[in-house]
mmCIF file of N, CA and C in Angstrom:
data_model
loop_
_atom_site.group_PDB
_atom_site.id
_atom_site.type_symbol
_atom_site.label_atom_id
_atom_site.label_comp_id
_atom_site.label_asym_id
_atom_site.label_seq_id
_atom_site.Cartn_x
_atom_site.Cartn_y
_atom_site.Cartn_z
ATOM 1 N N MET A 144 1.299 -0.847 25.245
ATOM 2 C CA MET A 144 2.470 -0.299 24.585
ATOM 3 C C MET A 144 2.260 -0.377 23.073
ATOM 4 N N PRO A 145 2.529 0.718 22.344
ATOM 5 C CA PRO A 145 2.325 0.708 20.889
ATOM 6 C C PRO A 145 3.273 -0.244 20.183
ATOM 7 N N LEU A 146 2.849 -0.677 19.013
ATOM 8 C CA LEU A 146 3.662 -1.580 18.203
ATOM 9 C C LEU A 146 4.976 -0.929 17.803
ATOM 10 N N PHE A 147 4.925 0.347 17.428
ATOM 11 C CA PHE A 147 6.119 1.086 17.047
ATOM 12 C C PHE A 147 6.336 2.194 18.056
ATOM 13 N N LYS A 148 7.556 2.547 18.305
ATOM 14 C CA LYS A 148 7.887 3.613 19.223
ATOM 15 C C LYS A 148 8.551 4.743 18.446
ATOM 16 N N LYS A 149 8.084 5.990 18.688
ATOM 17 C CA LYS A 149 8.732 7.119 18.034
ATOM 18 C C LYS A 149 10.164 7.182 18.520
ATOM 19 N N GLU A 150 11.073 7.304 17.596
ATOM 20 C CA GLU A 150 12.484 7.373 17.955
ATOM 21 C C GLU A 150 13.021 8.744 17.616
ATOM 22 N N GLU A 151 13.941 9.217 18.417
ATOM 23 C CA GLU A 151 14.538 10.528 18.203
ATOM 24 C C GLU A 151 15.157 10.649 16.813
ATOM 25 N N ARG A 152 15.751 9.576 16.299
ATOM 26 C CA ARG A 152 16.429 9.661 15.005
ATOM 27 C C ARG A 152 15.449 9.881 13.858
ATOM 28 N N LEU A 153 14.155 9.628 14.064
ATOM 29 C CA LEU A 153 13.146 9.865 13.034
ATOM 30 C C LEU A 153 12.413 11.184 13.260
ATOM 31 N N HIS A 154 12.599 11.767 14.422
ATOM 32 C CA HIS A 154 11.883 12.999 14.776
ATOM 33 C C HIS A 154 12.205 14.118 13.783
ATOM 34 N N GLY A 155 11.157 14.702 13.220
ATOM 35 C CA GLY A 155 11.335 15.824 12.317
ATOM 36 C C GLY A 155 11.689 15.460 10.881
ATOM 37 N N LYS A 156 11.862 14.183 10.595
ATOM 38 C CA LYS A 156 12.196 13.774 9.221
ATOM 39 C C LYS A 156 10.905 13.571 8.438
ATOM 40 N N LYS A 157 10.911 14.036 7.206
ATOM 41 C CA LYS A 157 9.739 13.891 6.353
ATOM 42 C C LYS A 157 9.614 12.432 5.916
ATOM 43 N N SER A 158 8.477 11.825 6.263
ATOM 44 C CA SER A 158 8.281 10.391 6.031
ATOM 45 C C SER A 158 7.117 10.130 5.084
ATOM 46 N N LEU A 159 7.207 9.003 4.393
ATOM 47 C CA LEU A 159 6.193 8.592 3.428
ATOM 48 C C LEU A 159 5.936 7.101 3.563
ATOM 49 N N VAL A 160 4.673 6.725 3.494
ATOM 50 C CA VAL A 160 4.288 5.311 3.441
ATOM 51 C C VAL A 160 3.693 5.066 2.059
ATOM 52 N N ILE A 161 4.338 4.197 1.297
ATOM 53 C CA ILE A 161 3.848 3.776 -0.018
ATOM 54 C C ILE A 161 3.276 2.374 0.170
ATOM 55 N N TYR A 162 2.037 2.170 -0.273
ATOM 56 C CA TYR A 162 1.460 0.851 -0.042
ATOM 57 C C TYR A 162 0.483 0.454 -1.141
ATOM 58 N N PHE A 163 0.337 -0.846 -1.304
ATOM 59 C CA PHE A 163 -0.696 -1.440 -2.147
ATOM 60 C C PHE A 163 -1.520 -2.323 -1.237
ATOM 61 N N SER A 164 -2.821 -2.216 -1.339
ATOM 62 C CA SER A 164 -3.685 -3.002 -0.473
ATOM 63 C C SER A 164 -4.952 -3.352 -1.230
ATOM 64 N N ARG A 165 -5.427 -4.539 -1.025
ATOM 65 C CA ARG A 165 -6.623 -4.996 -1.726
ATOM 66 C C ARG A 165 -7.783 -5.178 -0.757
ATOM 67 N N ALA A 166 -8.915 -4.588 -1.112
ATOM 68 C CA ALA A 166 -10.148 -4.776 -0.342
ATOM 69 C C ALA A 166 -11.018 -5.786 -1.096
ATOM 70 N N ASP A 167 -12.310 -5.616 -1.036
ATOM 71 C CA ASP A 167 -13.287 -6.467 -1.732
ATOM 72 C C ASP A 167 -13.368 -7.856 -1.110
ATOM 73 N N GLU A 168 -13.611 -8.879 -1.954
ATOM 74 C CA GLU A 168 -13.809 -10.232 -1.437
ATOM 75 C C GLU A 168 -12.496 -10.779 -0.882
ATOM 76 N N ASN A 169 -12.573 -11.335 0.315
ATOM 77 C CA ASN A 169 -11.414 -11.902 0.991
ATOM 78 C C ASN A 169 -11.706 -13.371 1.247
ATOM 79 N N TYR A 170 -10.714 -14.229 1.049
ATOM 80 C CA TYR A 170 -10.955 -15.669 1.150
ATOM 81 C C TYR A 170 -11.362 -16.113 2.544
ATOM 82 N N ALA A 171 -11.026 -15.346 3.581
ATOM 83 C CA ALA A 171 -11.282 -15.811 4.942
ATOM 84 C C ALA A 171 -12.503 -15.173 5.596
ATOM 85 N N VAL A 172 -12.763 -13.909 5.292
ATOM 86 C CA VAL A 172 -13.779 -13.192 6.070
ATOM 87 C C VAL A 172 -14.893 -12.561 5.237
ATOM 88 N N GLY A 173 -14.966 -12.832 3.977
ATOM 89 C CA GLY A 173 -15.981 -12.219 3.135
ATOM 90 C C GLY A 173 -15.485 -10.909 2.544
ATOM 91 N N ASN A 174 -16.371 -9.950 2.357
ATOM 92 C CA ASN A 174 -16.005 -8.665 1.762
ATOM 93 C C ASN A 174 -15.467 -7.710 2.826
ATOM 94 N N ILE A 175 -14.383 -7.018 2.475
ATOM 95 C CA ILE A 175 -13.791 -6.046 3.384
ATOM 96 C C ILE A 175 -13.657 -4.705 2.667
ATOM 97 N N LYS A 176 -13.750 -3.618 3.438
ATOM 98 C CA LYS A 176 -13.654 -2.276 2.853
ATOM 99 C C LYS A 176 -12.213 -1.813 2.714
ATOM 100 N N LYS A 177 -11.330 -2.313 3.583
ATOM 101 C CA LYS A 177 -9.909 -1.958 3.542
ATOM 102 C C LYS A 177 -9.091 -3.223 3.674
ATOM 103 N N GLY A 178 -8.004 -3.272 2.910
ATOM 104 C CA GLY A 178 -7.091 -4.398 3.036
ATOM 105 C C GLY A 178 -6.184 -4.222 4.245
ATOM 106 N N ASN A 179 -5.548 -5.296 4.658
ATOM 107 C CA ASN A 179 -4.674 -5.273 5.834
ATOM 108 C C ASN A 179 -3.541 -4.266 5.711
ATOM 109 N N THR A 180 -2.937 -4.167 4.542
ATOM 110 C CA THR A 180 -1.804 -3.258 4.367
ATOM 111 C C THR A 180 -2.252 -1.809 4.511
ATOM 112 N N GLU A 181 -3.445 -1.487 4.030
ATOM 113 C CA GLU A 181 -3.961 -0.123 4.179
ATOM 114 C C GLU A 181 -4.193 0.213 5.654
ATOM 115 N N VAL A 182 -4.714 -0.734 6.409
ATOM 116 C CA VAL A 182 -4.931 -0.518 7.844
ATOM 117 C C VAL A 182 -3.601 -0.215 8.537
ATOM 118 N N ILE A 183 -2.566 -0.991 8.227
ATOM 119 C CA ILE A 183 -1.247 -0.783 8.844
ATOM 120 C C ILE A 183 -0.624 0.527 8.368
ATOM 121 N N ALA A 184 -0.780 0.861 7.085
ATOM 122 C CA ALA A 184 -0.240 2.122 6.553
ATOM 123 C C ALA A 184 -0.855 3.311 7.288
ATOM 124 N N GLU A 185 -2.155 3.264 7.515
ATOM 125 C CA GLU A 185 -2.822 4.348 8.230
ATOM 126 C C GLU A 185 -2.367 4.408 9.689
ATOM 127 N N TYR A 186 -2.096 3.253 10.272
ATOM 128 C CA TYR A 186 -1.587 3.207 11.645
ATOM 129 C C TYR A 186 -0.212 3.882 11.724
ATOM 130 N N ILE A 187 0.643 3.581 10.779
ATOM 131 C CA ILE A 187 1.970 4.203 10.750
ATOM 132 C C ILE A 187 1.826 5.707 10.539
ATOM 133 N N GLN A 188 0.929 6.103 9.646
ATOM 134 C CA GLN A 188 0.703 7.533 9.406
ATOM 135 C C GLN A 188 0.301 8.230 10.699
ATOM 136 N N GLU A 189 -0.619 7.647 11.408
ATOM 137 C CA GLU A 189 -1.089 8.226 12.665
ATOM 138 C C GLU A 189 0.035 8.287 13.701
ATOM 139 N N LEU A 190 0.831 7.255 13.728
ATOM 140 C CA LEU A 190 1.891 7.151 14.729
ATOM 141 C C LEU A 190 3.015 8.153 14.502
ATOM 142 N N ILE A 191 3.451 8.309 13.262
ATOM 143 C CA ILE A 191 4.628 9.159 13.004
ATOM 144 C C ILE A 191 4.337 10.377 12.143
ATOM 145 N N GLY A 192 3.088 10.533 11.675
ATOM 146 C CA GLY A 192 2.743 11.693 10.873
ATOM 147 C C GLY A 192 3.247 11.638 9.441
ATOM 148 N N ALA A 193 3.408 10.442 8.912
ATOM 149 C CA ALA A 193 3.904 10.275 7.541
ATOM 150 C C ALA A 193 2.822 10.624 6.520
ATOM 151 N N ASP A 194 3.256 10.977 5.314
ATOM 152 C CA ASP A 194 2.344 11.108 4.187
ATOM 153 C C ASP A 194 2.043 9.709 3.662
ATOM 154 N N LEU A 195 0.881 9.556 3.029
ATOM 155 C CA LEU A 195 0.484 8.267 2.455
ATOM 156 C C LEU A 195 0.428 8.356 0.940
ATOM 157 N N PHE A 196 0.844 7.270 0.282
ATOM 158 C CA PHE A 196 0.666 7.134 -1.157
ATOM 159 C C PHE A 196 0.161 5.730 -1.426
ATOM 160 N N LYS A 197 -1.093 5.636 -1.877
ATOM 161 C CA LYS A 197 -1.691 4.339 -2.200
ATOM 162 C C LYS A 197 -1.425 4.015 -3.659
ATOM 163 N N VAL A 198 -0.808 2.890 -3.927
ATOM 164 C CA VAL A 198 -0.542 2.419 -5.281
ATOM 165 C C VAL A 198 -1.826 1.767 -5.789
ATOM 166 N N GLU A 199 -2.361 2.314 -6.900
ATOM 167 C CA GLU A 199 -3.605 1.793 -7.454
ATOM 168 C C GLU A 199 -3.463 1.585 -8.951
ATOM 169 N N PRO A 200 -3.807 0.389 -9.435
ATOM 170 C CA PRO A 200 -3.739 0.162 -10.878
ATOM 171 C C PRO A 200 -4.808 0.973 -11.607
ATOM 172 N N LEU A 201 -4.494 1.412 -12.815
ATOM 173 C CA LEU A 201 -5.444 2.163 -13.627
ATOM 174 C C LEU A 201 -6.697 1.319 -13.889
ATOM 175 N N LYS A 202 -6.472 0.058 -14.232
ATOM 176 C CA LYS A 202 -7.586 -0.885 -14.413
ATOM 177 C C LYS A 202 -7.678 -1.725 -13.135
ATOM 178 N N PRO A 203 -8.728 -1.535 -12.355
ATOM 179 C CA PRO A 203 -8.828 -2.270 -11.085
ATOM 180 C C PRO A 203 -8.873 -3.790 -11.285
ATOM 181 N N TYR A 204 -8.339 -4.489 -10.293
ATOM 182 C CA TYR A 204 -8.459 -5.946 -10.294
ATOM 183 C C TYR A 204 -9.901 -6.319 -9.956
ATOM 184 N N SER A 205 -10.290 -7.514 -10.305
ATOM 185 C CA SER A 205 -11.638 -7.994 -10.024
ATOM 186 C C SER A 205 -11.906 -7.999 -8.516
ATOM 187 N N PRO A 206 -13.128 -7.639 -8.101
ATOM 188 C CA PRO A 206 -13.474 -7.740 -6.682
ATOM 189 C C PRO A 206 -13.636 -9.196 -6.229
ATOM 190 N N ASN A 207 -13.787 -10.120 -7.180
ATOM 191 C CA ASN A 207 -13.886 -11.551 -6.878
ATOM 192 C C ASN A 207 -12.493 -12.083 -6.563
ATOM 193 N N TYR A 208 -12.344 -12.711 -5.409
ATOM 194 C CA TYR A 208 -11.023 -13.149 -4.943
ATOM 195 C C TYR A 208 -10.322 -14.090 -5.926
ATOM 196 N N LYS A 209 -11.012 -15.114 -6.373
ATOM 197 C CA LYS A 209 -10.377 -16.106 -7.258
ATOM 198 C C LYS A 209 -9.990 -15.499 -8.606
ATOM 199 N N ILE A 210 -10.856 -14.647 -9.144
ATOM 200 C CA ILE A 210 -10.545 -14.001 -10.418
ATOM 201 C C ILE A 210 -9.359 -13.053 -10.249
ATOM 202 N N CYS A 211 -9.343 -12.309 -9.154
ATOM 203 C CA CYS A 211 -8.229 -11.398 -8.876
ATOM 204 C C CYS A 211 -6.906 -12.170 -8.800
ATOM 205 N N CYS A 212 -6.902 -13.290 -8.104
ATOM 206 C CA CYS A 212 -5.688 -14.113 -8.005
ATOM 207 C C CYS A 212 -5.235 -14.578 -9.381
ATOM 208 N N SER A 213 -6.189 -14.958 -10.222
ATOM 209 C CA SER A 213 -5.883 -15.397 -11.580
ATOM 210 C C SER A 213 -5.283 -14.251 -12.398
ATOM 211 N N GLU A 214 -5.857 -13.051 -12.275
ATOM 212 C CA GLU A 214 -5.338 -11.879 -12.987
ATOM 213 C C GLU A 214 -3.903 -11.578 -12.563
ATOM 214 N N ALA A 215 -3.670 -11.595 -11.255
ATOM 215 C CA ALA A 215 -2.333 -11.291 -10.726
ATOM 216 C C ALA A 215 -1.317 -12.350 -11.155
ATOM 217 N N LEU A 216 -1.707 -13.609 -11.132
ATOM 218 C CA LEU A 216 -0.812 -14.687 -11.550
ATOM 219 C C LEU A 216 -0.476 -14.566 -13.033
ATOM 220 N N ASP A 217 -1.459 -14.215 -13.843
ATOM 221 C CA ASP A 217 -1.239 -14.026 -15.278
ATOM 222 C C ASP A 217 -0.242 -12.887 -15.517
ATOM 223 N N GLU A 218 -0.405 -11.778 -14.809
ATOM 224 C CA GLU A 218 0.544 -10.664 -14.931
ATOM 225 C C GLU A 218 1.949 -11.080 -14.507
ATOM 226 N N LYS A 219 2.025 -11.853 -13.441
ATOM 227 C CA LYS A 219 3.338 -12.310 -12.961
ATOM 228 C C LYS A 219 4.012 -13.200 -14.000
ATOM 229 N N ARG A 220 3.270 -14.134 -14.550
ATOM 230 C CA ARG A 220 3.826 -15.050 -15.566
ATOM 231 C C ARG A 220 4.328 -14.299 -16.797
ATOM 232 N N LYS A 221 3.605 -13.238 -17.178
ATOM 233 C CA LYS A 221 3.968 -12.459 -18.364
ATOM 234 C C LYS A 221 4.911 -11.303 -18.046
ATOM 235 N N ASN A 222 5.314 -11.199 -16.765
ATOM 236 C CA ASN A 222 6.190 -10.120 -16.306
ATOM 237 C C ASN A 222 5.609 -8.741 -16.649
ATOM 238 N N ILE A 223 4.314 -8.612 -16.438
ATOM 239 C CA ILE A 223 3.591 -7.367 -16.716
ATOM 240 C C ILE A 223 3.421 -6.594 -15.412
ATOM 241 N N ARG A 224 3.639 -5.291 -15.491
ATOM 242 C CA ARG A 224 3.361 -4.408 -14.367
ATOM 243 C C ARG A 224 2.240 -3.479 -14.812
ATOM 244 N N PRO A 225 1.140 -3.446 -14.063
ATOM 245 C CA PRO A 225 0.002 -2.640 -14.502
ATOM 246 C C PRO A 225 0.306 -1.138 -14.483
ATOM 247 N N GLU A 226 -0.328 -0.414 -15.400
ATOM 248 C CA GLU A 226 -0.231 1.042 -15.391
ATOM 249 C C GLU A 226 -0.950 1.546 -14.134
ATOM 250 N N LEU A 227 -0.411 2.590 -13.537
ATOM 251 C CA LEU A 227 -0.975 3.107 -12.294
ATOM 252 C C LEU A 227 -1.851 4.324 -12.533
ATOM 253 N N LYS A 228 -2.789 4.564 -11.612
ATOM 254 C CA LYS A 228 -3.664 5.736 -11.681
ATOM 255 C C LYS A 228 -2.859 7.021 -11.537
ATOM 256 N N ARG A 229 -1.857 7.001 -10.667
ATOM 257 C CA ARG A 229 -1.022 8.181 -10.446
ATOM 258 C C ARG A 229 0.362 7.731 -9.988
ATOM 259 N N TYR A 230 1.304 8.643 -10.096
ATOM 260 C CA TYR A 230 2.688 8.347 -9.750
ATOM 261 C C TYR A 230 3.207 9.391 -8.775
ATOM 262 N N LEU A 231 4.192 9.024 -8.000
ATOM 263 C CA LEU A 231 4.849 9.976 -7.108
ATOM 264 C C LEU A 231 5.722 10.902 -7.931
ATOM 265 N N GLU A 232 5.650 12.179 -7.635
ATOM 266 C CA GLU A 232 6.452 13.129 -8.390
ATOM 267 C C GLU A 232 7.777 13.469 -7.715
ATOM 268 N N ASN A 233 7.763 13.579 -6.412
ATOM 269 C CA ASN A 233 8.966 14.045 -5.704
ATOM 270 C C ASN A 233 9.353 13.119 -4.558
ATOM 271 N N ILE A 234 9.664 11.892 -4.870
ATOM 272 C CA ILE A 234 10.033 10.949 -3.814
ATOM 273 C C ILE A 234 11.315 11.382 -3.103
ATOM 274 N N SER A 235 12.145 12.149 -3.789
ATOM 275 C CA SER A 235 13.402 12.605 -3.180
ATOM 276 C C SER A 235 13.167 13.632 -2.069
ATOM 277 N N ASP A 236 11.933 14.119 -1.922
ATOM 278 C CA ASP A 236 11.601 15.046 -0.841
ATOM 279 C C ASP A 236 11.545 14.348 0.512
ATOM 280 N N TYR A 237 11.513 13.023 0.512
ATOM 281 C CA TYR A 237 11.338 12.257 1.749
ATOM 282 C C TYR A 237 12.660 11.696 2.235
ATOM 283 N N GLU A 238 12.810 11.708 3.561
ATOM 284 C CA GLU A 238 14.011 11.165 4.188
ATOM 285 C C GLU A 238 13.810 9.735 4.654
ATOM 286 N N VAL A 239 12.568 9.389 4.980
ATOM 287 C CA VAL A 239 12.234 8.043 5.457
ATOM 288 C C VAL A 239 11.049 7.545 4.632
ATOM 289 N N ILE A 240 11.184 6.346 4.047
ATOM 290 C CA ILE A 240 10.115 5.789 3.228
ATOM 291 C C ILE A 240 9.830 4.349 3.681
ATOM 292 N N TYR A 241 8.563 4.101 3.960
ATOM 293 C CA TYR A 241 8.098 2.760 4.312
ATOM 294 C C TYR A 241 7.328 2.229 3.113
ATOM 295 N N ILE A 242 7.525 0.954 2.775
ATOM 296 C CA ILE A 242 6.839 0.368 1.631
ATOM 297 C C ILE A 242 6.098 -0.890 2.103
ATOM 298 N N GLY A 243 4.811 -0.942 1.777
ATOM 299 C CA GLY A 243 4.010 -2.095 2.175
ATOM 300 C C GLY A 243 3.125 -2.546 1.049
#
């Protein structure tokens, strides 16, 4: 049985999955090509036919896990939000939005 079930109330509604996911060095399993959130976002896309929007910083985080954590913590402490590579133009076109 699938994790999610298509429901009639979502049938025919334009859907979008917005997600941020980190690949590269992972503390538990070494280097990965896709982060967990990206895998789930693609699963939802396949399941319900949603559009995908990957949130990507203009300046990539370090592929080194510890350095990346340090960069993210520094941004959090300074209340900094990184500039993005691209932005959504027409989010109001969607009736259902998933964020991961």
